[in-house]
GROMACS .gro file of C-alpha atoms in nm:
model
   84
    1GLN     CA    1  -3.371  -1.509   2.241
    2LYS     CA    2  -3.584  -1.391   1.950
    3THR     CA    3  -3.307  -1.160   1.825
    4ARG     CA    4  -3.054  -1.442   1.838
    5GLN     CA    5  -3.284  -1.667   1.637
    6LEU     CA    6  -3.327  -1.393   1.374
    7GLU     CA    7  -2.950  -1.350   1.354
    8ILE     CA    8  -2.899  -1.723   1.301
    9GLU     CA    9  -3.164  -1.725   1.033
   10ALA     CA   10  -3.007  -1.427   0.854
   11VAL     CA   11  -2.661  -1.584   0.863
   12SER     CA   12  -2.800  -1.911   0.729
   13LYS     CA   13  -2.964  -1.728   0.438
   14ALA     CA   14  -2.642  -1.536   0.365
   15LEU     CA   15  -2.441  -1.858   0.364
   16ALA     CA   16  -2.693  -2.020   0.132
   17VAL     CA   17  -2.655  -1.731  -0.114
   18LEU     CA   18  -2.275  -1.725  -0.094
   19SER     CA   19  -2.234  -2.100  -0.130
   20GLY     CA   20  -2.487  -2.135  -0.410
   21ASP     CA   21  -2.411  -2.223  -0.770
   22ASP     CA   22  -2.476  -1.868  -0.894
   23ALA     CA   23  -2.218  -1.724  -0.653
   24HIS     CA   24  -1.967  -1.991  -0.752
   25ASP     CA   25  -2.019  -1.924  -1.122
   26LEU     CA   26  -1.979  -1.548  -1.073
   27PHE     CA   27  -1.662  -1.600  -0.873
   28THR     CA   28  -1.504  -1.830  -1.130
   29ARG     CA   29  -1.591  -1.590  -1.414
   30THR     CA   30  -1.448  -1.281  -1.245
   31PHE     CA   31  -1.157  -1.419  -1.042
   32ASN     CA   32  -0.817  -1.408  -1.211
   33PRO     CA   33  -0.548  -1.577  -0.999
   34ALA     CA   34  -0.275  -1.477  -1.245
   35LEU     CA   35  -0.302  -1.118  -1.125
   36LEU     CA   36  -0.246  -1.217  -0.765
   37GLN     CA   37   0.057  -1.425  -0.850
   38ARG     CA   38   0.221  -1.146  -1.049
   39GLU     CA   39   0.167  -0.900  -0.767
   40SER     CA   40   0.309  -1.145  -0.517
   41VAL     CA   41   0.617  -1.212  -0.730
   42ALA     CA   42   0.671  -0.841  -0.791
   43ARG     CA   43   0.646  -0.762  -0.421
   44SER     CA   44   0.885  -1.043  -0.338
   45GLN     CA   45   1.138  -0.918  -0.593
   46ASN     CA   46   1.106  -0.560  -0.468
   47ARG     CA   47   1.149  -0.674  -0.108
   48GLU     CA   48   1.459  -0.875  -0.199
   49ALA     CA   49   1.610  -0.583  -0.391
   50ALA     CA   50   1.546  -0.344  -0.102
   51SER     CA   51   1.700  -0.590   0.143
   52ARG     CA   52   2.013  -0.631  -0.072
   53LEU     CA   53   2.050  -0.254  -0.111
   54LEU     CA   54   2.012  -0.192   0.262
   55SER     CA   55   2.254  -0.473   0.342
   56ALA     CA   56   2.515  -0.338   0.101
   57MET     CA   57   2.483   0.012   0.245
   58ALA     CA   58   2.505  -0.128   0.599
   59GLN     CA   59   2.835  -0.295   0.513
   60LYS     CA   60   2.966   0.015   0.338
   61VAL     CA   61   2.895   0.253   0.627
   62HIS     CA   62   2.939  -0.012   0.901
   63SER     CA   63   2.588   0.040   1.038
   64PRO     CA   64   2.435  -0.237   1.247
   65ARG     CA   65   2.103  -0.052   1.242
   66LEU     CA   66   2.087  -0.067   0.862
   67ALA     CA   67   2.187  -0.434   0.873
   68THR     CA   68   1.902  -0.503   1.114
   69LEU     CA   69   1.660  -0.313   0.890
   70ALA     CA   70   1.775  -0.513   0.587
   71TYR     CA   71   1.713  -0.834   0.777
   72GLN     CA   72   1.367  -0.718   0.890
   73VAL     CA   73   1.269  -0.618   0.536
   74LYS     CA   74   1.370  -0.961   0.412
   75LEU     CA   75   1.169  -1.144   0.679
   76ASP     CA   76   0.864  -0.915   0.687
   77ALA     CA   77   0.669  -1.135   0.444
   78PHE     CA   78   0.694  -1.427   0.687
   79THR     CA   79   0.560  -1.214   0.972
   80ARG     CA   80   0.229  -1.176   0.790
   81VAL     CA   81   0.210  -1.550   0.733
   82LYS     CA   82   0.279  -1.623   1.100
   83LYS     CA   83   0.000  -1.386   1.209
   84ALA     CA   84  -0.252  -1.563   0.985
   0.00000   0.00000   0.00000
């Protein structure tokens, strides 16, 4: 019971620090959302290009396995969203 109370107290203190004005100011000074967006766009473009290449090769060599892989590469980004 005592240990649980100490844990609750420690978590409360940590939340107070993280939700304080100083933490918010530090976050807003150091966080650059433009970098995240560029990375996301670049990954999306790379994924699309890989999917198109795999799909084209699948049609050229008549490979259903490659076609399936192309489809999975294209939809993989949505799998991560569904898990979250």
